Amino acid sequence: MQFHHTYGDICTIYLGSRPVILVNGYKAVKEAMVDRGDDFLARGDLSILDAYFKNHGVAYTSDMHRWRELRRFSLTALRDFGMGKKSTEEKIQVEAACVVTELNKMQDIYFDPRECLTRAPCNIIFSIMFGNRVEYNNEELLNLINYMYEAFRIISSPWGQLYDMFPRIMWHLPGRHHMLFEYLSKLQLFVEKRVKLNKETLDPNNPRDYIDAFLIRMEKEKMDLQSEFTLWNLLCTTIQIFFAGTESLGSTLTYSLMLMMKYPDVCSE
């Protein structure tokens, strides 16, 4: 807000050597995001994640052709496996009942609800991406959620912010930012294991989940050297959908619970 009052609706600051444009005010934001939305479709570089994903996957790429191809495929595949359909609504109701059961176990004690609330959307994503749900006390599920949250803590920490400003320097310096790559590697190992399992039991005429659909598309385009349907894009996209979807939904549910606690009269309605 201080920049806005001093420099107006649009100004530029530098994070290290990277120029960042700040847009303030309804009119300026609407012009950028709505009226000229096509000019601002690309995602800005996030150096600490670019160092791992190498500009691949659907979520963390600035390559617009790659983004369009993977986004189009992913939206179609996710819809085919239930996104926005009655079948997913039923899965959500099952997970909601599981969350209530877990919360009822915590009566009269202090606890962090985020962990429980994160498992529900995680299981929905699991069922679409990997074809099955798991129990809330599943050790592998708990480890994956822990890796994800630890990775987000590092990205938003001073270490992560310094890496984004000075990537070439921070790559060579010791520090906690290198732990991010370990957590992402553990997520990658899990996805690689699931991809291998799907390959061994793949039926091209009966895809069971997102990974199956991607593998089938890979096989169809294996002779196309320019194809975006590669194993690395499969791994990156799967990690990114799980990574971003689980965290954002878990945080939204946690924040919603906090608001309901603050305004109990709304709950009664």
PDB file of C-alpha atoms in Angstrom:
ATOM      1  CA  MET A   1       0.000   0.000   0.000  1.00  0.00           C
ATOM      2  CA  GLN A   2       2.889   2.370   0.680  1.00  0.00           C
ATOM      3  CA  PHE A   3       4.168   1.829  -2.868  1.00  0.00           C
ATOM      4  CA  HIS A   4       0.654   2.500  -4.172  1.00  0.00           C
ATOM      5  CA  HIS A   5       0.353   5.801  -2.319  1.00  0.00           C
ATOM      6  CA  THR A   6       3.836   6.897  -3.404  1.00  0.00           C
ATOM      7  CA  TYR A   7       4.088   5.654  -6.995  1.00  0.00           C
ATOM      8  CA  GLY A   8       0.506   5.142  -8.180  1.00  0.00           C
ATOM      9  CA  ASP A   9      -1.454   2.157  -9.476  1.00  0.00           C
ATOM     10  CA  ILE A  10       1.436   0.611 -11.423  1.00  0.00           C
ATOM     11  CA  CYS A  11       5.070   0.543 -10.361  1.00  0.00           C
ATOM     12  CA  THR A  12       8.140  -1.676 -10.614  1.00  0.00           C
ATOM     13  CA  ILE A  13      10.389  -3.072  -7.904  1.00  0.00           C
ATOM     14  CA  TYR A  14      13.395  -5.358  -8.222  1.00  0.00           C
ATOM     15  CA  LEU A  15      13.782  -8.644  -6.369  1.00  0.00           C
ATOM     16  CA  GLY A  16      17.474  -9.176  -6.908  1.00  0.00           C
ATOM     17  CA  SER A  17      17.912  -8.716 -10.652  1.00  0.00           C
ATOM     18  CA  ARG A  18      14.295  -9.586 -11.457  1.00  0.00           C
ATOM     19  CA  PRO A  19      11.842  -6.751 -12.197  1.00  0.00           C
ATOM     20  CA  VAL A  20       8.421  -7.223 -10.605  1.00  0.00           C
ATOM     21  CA  ILE A  21       5.436  -5.082 -11.605  1.00  0.00           C
ATOM     22  CA  LEU A  22       2.997  -4.172  -8.827  1.00  0.00           C
ATOM     23  CA  VAL A  23      -0.587  -3.516  -9.952  1.00  0.00           C
ATOM     24  CA  ASN A  24      -2.955  -1.800  -7.516  1.00  0.00           C
ATOM     25  CA  GLY A  25      -6.501  -0.523  -7.683  1.00  0.00           C
ATOM     26  CA  TYR A  26      -9.648  -2.058  -9.155  1.00  0.00           C
ATOM     27  CA  LYS A  27      -9.373  -0.477 -12.619  1.00  0.00           C
ATOM     28  CA  ALA A  28      -5.729  -1.428 -13.156  1.00  0.00           C
ATOM     29  CA  VAL A  29      -6.213  -4.998 -11.885  1.00  0.00           C
ATOM     30  CA  LYS A  30      -9.357  -5.468 -14.011  1.00  0.00           C
ATOM     31  CA  GLU A  31      -7.578  -4.205 -17.119  1.00  0.00           C
ATOM     32  CA  ALA A  32      -4.643  -6.558 -16.563  1.00  0.00           C
ATOM     33  CA  MET A  33      -6.500  -9.682 -15.423  1.00  0.00           C
ATOM     34  CA  VAL A  34      -9.784  -9.391 -17.374  1.00  0.00           C
ATOM     35  CA  ASP A  35      -9.647  -6.955 -20.288  1.00  0.00           C
ATOM     36  CA  ARG A  36      -6.132  -8.058 -21.282  1.00  0.00           C
ATOM     37  CA  GLY A  37      -6.207 -11.449 -19.626  1.00  0.00           C
ATOM     38  CA  ASP A  38      -4.649 -13.258 -22.599  1.00  0.00           C
ATOM     39  CA  ASP A  39      -1.520 -11.137 -22.209  1.00  0.00           C
ATOM     40  CA  PHE A  40      -1.073 -12.311 -18.625  1.00  0.00           C
ATOM     41  CA  LEU A  41      -1.779 -16.044 -18.963  1.00  0.00           C
ATOM     42  CA  ALA A  42       1.785 -17.201 -18.362  1.00  0.00           C
ATOM     43  CA  ARG A  43       3.065 -17.969 -14.883  1.00  0.00           C
ATOM     44  CA  GLY A  44       6.069 -16.046 -13.674  1.00  0.00           C
ATOM     45  CA  ASP A  45       9.239 -17.969 -12.971  1.00  0.00           C
ATOM     46  CA  LEU A  46       9.671 -19.440  -9.504  1.00  0.00           C
ATOM     47  CA  SER A  47      13.376 -20.196  -9.545  1.00  0.00           C
ATOM     48  CA  ILE A  48      13.420 -22.610  -6.621  1.00  0.00           C
ATOM     49  CA  LEU A  49      10.814 -24.835  -8.333  1.00  0.00           C
ATOM     50  CA  ASP A  50      12.232 -24.292 -11.822  1.00  0.00           C
ATOM     51  CA  ALA A  51      15.487 -25.744 -10.527  1.00  0.00           C
ATOM     52  CA  TYR A  52      13.680 -29.034  -9.926  1.00  0.00           C
ATOM     53  CA  PHE A  53      10.968 -29.225 -12.592  1.00  0.00           C
ATOM     54  CA  LYS A  54      13.134 -27.673 -15.360  1.00  0.00           C
ATOM     55  CA  ASN A  55      10.147 -25.768 -16.813  1.00  0.00           C
ATOM     56  CA  HIS A  56       8.075 -28.957 -17.205  1.00  0.00           C
ATOM     57  CA  GLY A  57       4.647 -30.001 -15.983  1.00  0.00           C
ATOM     58  CA  VAL A  58       1.319 -28.211 -16.203  1.00  0.00           C
ATOM     59  CA  ALA A  59       1.622 -25.814 -13.267  1.00  0.00           C
ATOM     60  CA  TYR A  60       5.193 -24.493 -13.207  1.00  0.00           C
ATOM     61  CA  THR A  61       6.072 -23.873 -16.831  1.00  0.00           C
ATOM     62  CA  SER A  62       6.431 -20.645 -18.787  1.00  0.00           C
ATOM     63  CA  ASP A  63       6.326 -22.572 -22.099  1.00  0.00           C
ATOM     64  CA  MET A  64       2.860 -21.641 -23.371  1.00  0.00           C
ATOM     65  CA  HIS A  65       2.675 -24.478 -25.921  1.00  0.00           C
ATOM     66  CA  ARG A  66       3.524 -27.045 -23.242  1.00  0.00           C
ATOM     67  CA  TRP A  67       1.089 -25.437 -20.820  1.00  0.00           C
ATOM     68  CA  ARG A  68      -1.777 -25.465 -23.328  1.00  0.00           C
ATOM     69  CA  GLU A  69      -1.182 -29.089 -24.353  1.00  0.00           C
ATOM     70  CA  LEU A  70      -0.935 -30.421 -20.803  1.00  0.00           C
ATOM     71  CA  ARG A  71      -3.748 -28.222 -19.502  1.00  0.00           C
ATOM     72  CA  ARG A  72      -6.133 -29.306 -22.282  1.00  0.00           C
ATOM     73  CA  PHE A  73      -5.320 -32.966 -21.715  1.00  0.00           C
ATOM     74  CA  SER A  74      -5.475 -32.697 -17.920  1.00  0.00           C
ATOM     75  CA  LEU A  75      -8.872 -30.969 -17.879  1.00  0.00           C
ATOM     76  CA  THR A  76     -10.318 -33.608 -20.208  1.00  0.00           C
ATOM     77  CA  ALA A  77      -8.811 -36.493 -18.232  1.00  0.00           C
ATOM     78  CA  LEU A  78      -9.877 -35.105 -14.865  1.00  0.00           C
ATOM     79  CA  ARG A  79     -13.448 -34.679 -16.129  1.00  0.00           C
ATOM     80  CA  ASP A  80     -13.412 -38.223 -17.524  1.00  0.00           C
ATOM     81  CA  PHE A  81     -12.482 -39.519 -14.084  1.00  0.00           C
ATOM     82  CA  GLY A  82     -15.143 -37.607 -12.237  1.00  0.00           C
ATOM     83  CA  MET A  83     -14.200 -33.963 -11.760  1.00  0.00           C
ATOM     84  CA  GLY A  84     -17.406 -31.935 -11.680  1.00  0.00           C
ATOM     85  CA  LYS A  85     -19.599 -35.040 -11.881  1.00  0.00           C
ATOM     86  CA  LYS A  86     -21.993 -36.780  -9.514  1.00  0.00           C
ATOM     87  CA  SER A  87     -19.474 -39.555  -8.860  1.00  0.00           C
ATOM     88  CA  THR A  88     -16.989 -37.099  -7.377  1.00  0.00           C
ATOM     89  CA  GLU A  89     -19.729 -35.451  -5.324  1.00  0.00           C
ATOM     90  CA  GLU A  90     -20.389 -38.845  -3.750  1.00  0.00           C
ATOM     91  CA  LYS A  91     -16.684 -39.275  -3.008  1.00  0.00           C
ATOM     92  CA  ILE A  92     -16.618 -35.846  -1.382  1.00  0.00           C
ATOM     93  CA  GLN A  93     -19.557 -36.825   0.829  1.00  0.00           C
ATOM     94  CA  VAL A  94     -17.698 -39.969   1.900  1.00  0.00           C
ATOM     95  CA  GLU A  95     -14.599 -37.947   2.763  1.00  0.00           C
ATOM     96  CA  ALA A  96     -16.698 -35.362   4.611  1.00  0.00           C
ATOM     97  CA  ALA A  97     -18.161 -38.136   6.762  1.00  0.00           C
ATOM     98  CA  CYS A  98     -14.637 -39.437   7.446  1.00  0.00           C
ATOM     99  CA  VAL A  99     -13.500 -35.949   8.487  1.00  0.00           C
ATOM    100  CA  VAL A 100     -16.423 -35.609  10.907  1.00  0.00           C
ATOM    101  CA  THR A 101     -15.575 -39.014  12.375  1.00  0.00           C
ATOM    102  CA  GLU A 102     -11.951 -37.995  12.862  1.00  0.00           C
ATOM    103  CA  LEU A 103     -12.891 -34.649  14.415  1.00  0.00           C
ATOM    104  CA  ASN A 104     -15.289 -36.339  16.837  1.00  0.00           C
ATOM    105  CA  LYS A 105     -12.350 -38.353  18.147  1.00  0.00           C
ATOM    106  CA  MET A 106     -10.645 -35.108  19.173  1.00  0.00           C
ATOM    107  CA  GLN A 107     -13.250 -33.850  21.627  1.00  0.00           C
ATOM    108  CA  ASP A 108     -11.962 -32.061  24.733  1.00  0.00           C
ATOM    109  CA  ILE A 109      -8.380 -31.873  23.463  1.00  0.00           C
ATOM    110  CA  TYR A 110      -6.360 -29.260  21.599  1.00  0.00           C
ATOM    111  CA  PHE A 111      -5.284 -30.268  18.089  1.00  0.00           C
ATOM    112  CA  ASP A 112      -4.350 -28.817  14.712  1.00  0.00           C
ATOM    113  CA  PRO A 113      -7.301 -29.505  12.359  1.00  0.00           C
ATOM    114  CA  ARG A 114      -5.295 -28.810   9.224  1.00  0.00           C
ATOM    115  CA  GLU A 115      -3.812 -32.301   9.099  1.00  0.00           C
ATOM    116  CA  CYS A 116      -7.228 -33.947   9.224  1.00  0.00           C
ATOM    117  CA  LEU A 117      -8.795 -31.471   6.799  1.00  0.00           C
ATOM    118  CA  THR A 118      -5.934 -31.958   4.332  1.00  0.00           C
ATOM    119  CA  ARG A 119      -6.422 -35.719   4.133  1.00  0.00           C
ATOM    120  CA  ALA A 120      -9.916 -35.344   2.656  1.00  0.00           C
ATOM    121  CA  PRO A 121      -8.983 -33.408  -0.530  1.00  0.00           C
ATOM    122  CA  CYS A 122      -5.815 -35.482  -0.737  1.00  0.00           C
ATOM    123  CA  ASN A 123      -7.934 -38.628  -0.981  1.00  0.00           C
ATOM    124  CA  ILE A 124     -10.140 -37.092  -3.679  1.00  0.00           C
ATOM    125  CA  ILE A 125      -7.041 -36.263  -5.710  1.00  0.00           C
ATOM    126  CA  PHE A 126      -5.673 -39.747  -4.979  1.00  0.00           C
ATOM    127  CA  SER A 127      -8.795 -41.391  -6.381  1.00  0.00           C
ATOM    128  CA  ILE A 128      -8.619 -39.393  -9.624  1.00  0.00           C
ATOM    129  CA  MET A 129      -4.854 -39.440 -10.155  1.00  0.00           C
ATOM    130  CA  PHE A 130      -4.056 -42.924  -8.801  1.00  0.00           C
ATOM    131  CA  GLY A 131      -7.404 -44.720  -8.918  1.00  0.00           C
ATOM    132  CA  ASN A 132      -7.931 -45.367  -5.206  1.00  0.00           C
ATOM    133  CA  ARG A 133      -8.332 -43.748  -1.792  1.00  0.00           C
ATOM    134  CA  VAL A 134      -6.418 -44.704   1.350  1.00  0.00           C
ATOM    135  CA  GLU A 135      -7.248 -44.691   5.038  1.00  0.00           C
ATOM    136  CA  TYR A 136      -6.463 -41.551   7.007  1.00  0.00           C
ATOM    137  CA  ASN A 137      -3.898 -43.356   9.147  1.00  0.00           C
ATOM    138  CA  ASN A 138      -2.023 -44.691   6.118  1.00  0.00           C
ATOM    139  CA  GLU A 139       1.664 -44.029   6.768  1.00  0.00           C
ATOM    140  CA  GLU A 140       2.449 -43.321   3.116  1.00  0.00           C
ATOM    141  CA  LEU A 141      -0.342 -40.740   2.910  1.00  0.00           C
ATOM    142  CA  LEU A 142       0.818 -39.014   6.092  1.00  0.00           C
ATOM    143  CA  ASN A 143       4.404 -38.910   4.819  1.00  0.00           C
ATOM    144  CA  LEU A 144       3.351 -37.395   1.485  1.00  0.00           C
ATOM    145  CA  ILE A 145       1.338 -34.677   3.219  1.00  0.00           C
ATOM    146  CA  ASN A 146       4.280 -33.959   5.506  1.00  0.00           C
ATOM    147  CA  TYR A 147       6.703 -33.697   2.554  1.00  0.00           C
ATOM    148  CA  MET A 148       4.294 -31.331   0.823  1.00  0.00           C
ATOM    149  CA  TYR A 149       3.899 -28.984   3.781  1.00  0.00           C
ATOM    150  CA  GLU A 150       7.617 -28.981   4.523  1.00  0.00           C
ATOM    151  CA  ALA A 151       8.257 -28.076   0.882  1.00  0.00           C
ATOM    152  CA  PHE A 152       5.799 -25.169   1.086  1.00  0.00           C
ATOM    153  CA  ARG A 153       7.433 -23.929   4.293  1.00  0.00           C
ATOM    154  CA  ILE A 154      10.795 -23.795   2.557  1.00  0.00           C
ATOM    155  CA  ILE A 155       9.389 -22.047  -0.536  1.00  0.00           C
ATOM    156  CA  SER A 156       7.846 -19.307   1.616  1.00  0.00           C
ATOM    157  CA  SER A 157      10.826 -19.055   3.985  1.00  0.00           C
ATOM    158  CA  PRO A 158      13.636 -16.482   3.690  1.00  0.00           C
ATOM    159  CA  TRP A 159      15.769 -19.254   2.147  1.00  0.00           C
ATOM    160  CA  GLY A 160      13.214 -19.791  -0.618  1.00  0.00           C
ATOM    161  CA  GLN A 161      12.796 -16.078  -1.246  1.00  0.00           C
ATOM    162  CA  LEU A 162      16.543 -15.558  -1.451  1.00  0.00           C
ATOM    163  CA  TYR A 163      16.759 -18.449  -3.917  1.00  0.00           C
ATOM    164  CA  ASP A 164      14.174 -16.773  -6.162  1.00  0.00           C
ATOM    165  CA  MET A 165      16.136 -13.513  -6.115  1.00  0.00           C
ATOM    166  CA  PHE A 166      19.638 -14.998  -6.480  1.00  0.00           C
ATOM    167  CA  PRO A 167      19.217 -18.531  -7.918  1.00  0.00           C
ATOM    168  CA  ARG A 168      22.720 -18.930  -9.348  1.00  0.00           C
ATOM    169  CA  ILE A 169      24.323 -17.953  -6.053  1.00  0.00           C
ATOM    170  CA  MET A 170      21.957 -19.872  -3.771  1.00  0.00           C
ATOM    171  CA  TRP A 171      22.376 -23.063  -5.795  1.00  0.00           C
ATOM    172  CA  HIS A 172      25.983 -23.244  -4.625  1.00  0.00           C
ATOM    173  CA  LEU A 173      25.416 -22.131  -1.032  1.00  0.00           C
ATOM    174  CA  PRO A 174      24.527 -24.586   1.746  1.00  0.00           C
ATOM    175  CA  GLY A 175      21.245 -24.027   3.506  1.00  0.00           C
ATOM    176  CA  ARG A 176      17.760 -25.271   4.235  1.00  0.00           C
ATOM    177  CA  HIS A 177      16.596 -24.512   0.696  1.00  0.00           C
ATOM    178  CA  HIS A 178      18.292 -27.702  -0.506  1.00  0.00           C
ATOM    179  CA  MET A 179      15.874 -29.716   1.651  1.00  0.00           C
ATOM    180  CA  LEU A 180      13.107 -28.726  -0.775  1.00  0.00           C
ATOM    181  CA  PHE A 181      14.674 -30.861  -3.485  1.00  0.00           C
ATOM    182  CA  GLU A 182      14.802 -33.829  -1.095  1.00  0.00           C
ATOM    183  CA  TYR A 183      11.086 -33.520  -0.334  1.00  0.00           C
ATOM    184  CA  LEU A 184      10.212 -33.195  -4.023  1.00  0.00           C
ATOM    185  CA  SER A 185      12.403 -36.222  -4.781  1.00  0.00           C
ATOM    186  CA  LYS A 186      10.434 -38.261  -2.244  1.00  0.00           C
ATOM    187  CA  LEU A 187       7.184 -37.212  -3.909  1.00  0.00           C
ATOM    188  CA  GLN A 188       8.697 -38.146  -7.264  1.00  0.00           C
ATOM    189  CA  LEU A 189       9.697 -41.600  -6.004  1.00  0.00           C
ATOM    190  CA  PHE A 190       6.117 -42.235  -4.911  1.00  0.00           C
ATOM    191  CA  VAL A 191       4.730 -41.165  -8.313  1.00  0.00           C
ATOM    192  CA  GLU A 192       7.352 -43.237 -10.154  1.00  0.00           C
ATOM    193  CA  LYS A 193       6.268 -46.280  -8.165  1.00  0.00           C
ATOM    194  CA  ARG A 194       2.624 -45.707  -9.075  1.00  0.00           C
ATOM    195  CA  VAL A 195       3.495 -45.144 -12.751  1.00  0.00           C
ATOM    196  CA  LYS A 196       5.454 -48.406 -12.819  1.00  0.00           C
ATOM    197  CA  LEU A 197       2.535 -50.262 -11.231  1.00  0.00           C
ATOM    198  CA  ASN A 198       0.106 -48.779 -13.758  1.00  0.00           C
ATOM    199  CA  LYS A 199       2.379 -49.693 -16.676  1.00  0.00           C
ATOM    200  CA  GLU A 200       2.469 -53.320 -15.573  1.00  0.00           C
ATOM    201  CA  THR A 201      -1.328 -53.589 -15.450  1.00  0.00           C
ATOM    202  CA  LEU A 202      -2.301 -51.096 -18.171  1.00  0.00           C
ATOM    203  CA  ASP A 203      -5.323 -51.835 -20.361  1.00  0.00           C
ATOM    204  CA  PRO A 204      -5.384 -49.285 -23.228  1.00  0.00           C
ATOM    205  CA  ASN A 205      -9.127 -49.843 -23.650  1.00  0.00           C
ATOM    206  CA  ASN A 206      -9.958 -49.314 -19.995  1.00  0.00           C
ATOM    207  CA  PRO A 207      -8.007 -46.449 -18.367  1.00  0.00           C
ATOM    208  CA  ARG A 208      -8.503 -46.423 -14.594  1.00  0.00           C
ATOM    209  CA  ASP A 209      -7.072 -43.055 -13.644  1.00  0.00           C
ATOM    210  CA  TYR A 210      -5.130 -40.003 -14.799  1.00  0.00           C
ATOM    211  CA  ILE A 211      -1.832 -41.891 -14.983  1.00  0.00           C
ATOM    212  CA  ASP A 212      -3.357 -44.553 -17.254  1.00  0.00           C
ATOM    213  CA  ALA A 213      -4.756 -41.877 -19.568  1.00  0.00           C
ATOM    214  CA  PHE A 214      -1.370 -40.151 -19.769  1.00  0.00           C
ATOM    215  CA  LEU A 215       0.460 -43.432 -20.461  1.00  0.00           C
ATOM    216  CA  ILE A 216      -1.968 -44.240 -23.280  1.00  0.00           C
ATOM    217  CA  ARG A 217      -1.400 -40.797 -24.811  1.00  0.00           C
ATOM    218  CA  MET A 218       2.370 -41.277 -24.458  1.00  0.00           C
ATOM    219  CA  GLU A 219       2.154 -44.518 -26.413  1.00  0.00           C
ATOM    220  CA  LYS A 220       0.113 -42.883 -29.186  1.00  0.00           C
ATOM    221  CA  GLU A 221       2.634 -40.065 -29.599  1.00  0.00           C
ATOM    222  CA  LYS A 222       5.848 -41.980 -28.961  1.00  0.00           C
ATOM    223  CA  MET A 223       7.071 -41.349 -32.521  1.00  0.00           C
ATOM    224  CA  ASP A 224       6.507 -37.595 -32.238  1.00  0.00           C
ATOM    225  CA  LEU A 225       9.783 -36.092 -31.049  1.00  0.00           C
ATOM    226  CA  GLN A 226       8.014 -32.795 -30.283  1.00  0.00           C
ATOM    227  CA  SER A 227       5.322 -34.397 -28.144  1.00  0.00           C
ATOM    228  CA  GLU A 228       4.773 -33.011 -24.652  1.00  0.00           C
ATOM    229  CA  PHE A 229       3.558 -36.413 -23.462  1.00  0.00           C
ATOM    230  CA  THR A 230       6.778 -37.684 -21.949  1.00  0.00           C
ATOM    231  CA  LEU A 231       7.561 -39.544 -18.751  1.00  0.00           C
ATOM    232  CA  TRP A 232       9.112 -36.448 -17.174  1.00  0.00           C
ATOM    233  CA  ASN A 233       6.040 -34.342 -17.962  1.00  0.00           C
ATOM    234  CA  LEU A 234       3.865 -37.096 -16.485  1.00  0.00           C
ATOM    235  CA  LEU A 235       5.888 -37.129 -13.265  1.00  0.00           C
ATOM    236  CA  CYS A 236       6.011 -33.330 -13.021  1.00  0.00           C
ATOM    237  CA  THR A 237       2.329 -32.820 -13.792  1.00  0.00           C
ATOM    238  CA  THR A 238       1.192 -35.500 -11.342  1.00  0.00           C
ATOM    239  CA  ILE A 239       3.373 -34.083  -8.565  1.00  0.00           C
ATOM    240  CA  GLN A 240       2.183 -30.547  -9.290  1.00  0.00           C
ATOM    241  CA  ILE A 241      -1.536 -31.399  -9.319  1.00  0.00           C
ATOM    242  CA  PHE A 242      -1.169 -33.318  -6.067  1.00  0.00           C
ATOM    243  CA  PHE A 243       1.148 -30.703  -4.582  1.00  0.00           C
ATOM    244  CA  ALA A 244      -0.903 -27.615  -5.433  1.00  0.00           C
ATOM    245  CA  GLY A 245      -4.376 -29.142  -5.180  1.00  0.00           C
ATOM    246  CA  THR A 246      -3.935 -30.763  -1.794  1.00  0.00           C
ATOM    247  CA  GLU A 247      -2.332 -27.734  -0.147  1.00  0.00           C
ATOM    248  CA  SER A 248      -4.763 -25.161  -1.527  1.00  0.00           C
ATOM    249  CA  LEU A 249      -7.875 -27.184  -0.672  1.00  0.00           C
ATOM    250  CA  GLY A 250      -6.536 -28.131   2.762  1.00  0.00           C
ATOM    251  CA  SER A 251      -5.778 -24.496   3.559  1.00  0.00           C
ATOM    252  CA  THR A 252      -9.198 -23.378   2.265  1.00  0.00           C
ATOM    253  CA  LEU A 253     -10.999 -25.915   4.467  1.00  0.00           C
ATOM    254  CA  THR A 254      -8.918 -24.924   7.488  1.00  0.00           C
ATOM    255  CA  TYR A 255      -9.634 -21.238   6.944  1.00  0.00           C
ATOM    256  CA  SER A 256     -13.342 -21.994   6.427  1.00  0.00           C
ATOM    257  CA  LEU A 257     -13.446 -23.866   9.737  1.00  0.00           C
ATOM    258  CA  MET A 258     -11.820 -20.903  11.452  1.00  0.00           C
ATOM    259  CA  LEU A 259     -14.454 -18.554  10.011  1.00  0.00           C
ATOM    260  CA  MET A 260     -17.278 -20.845  11.124  1.00  0.00           C
ATOM    261  CA  MET A 261     -15.856 -20.889  14.641  1.00  0.00           C
ATOM    262  CA  LYS A 262     -15.683 -17.102  14.612  1.00  0.00           C
ATOM    263  CA  TYR A 263     -19.232 -16.730  13.266  1.00  0.00           C
ATOM    264  CA  PRO A 264     -21.247 -19.611  14.789  1.00  0.00           C
ATOM    265  CA  ASP A 265     -24.515 -17.860  13.908  1.00  0.00           C
ATOM    266  CA  VAL A 266     -23.767 -18.553  10.237  1.00  0.00           C
ATOM    267  CA  CYS A 267     -23.412 -22.285  10.985  1.00  0.00           C
ATOM    268  CA  SER A 268     -26.818 -22.361  12.660  1.00  0.00           C
ATOM    269  CA  GLU A 269     -28.412 -21.124   9.451  1.00  0.00           C
TER     270      GLU A 269
END
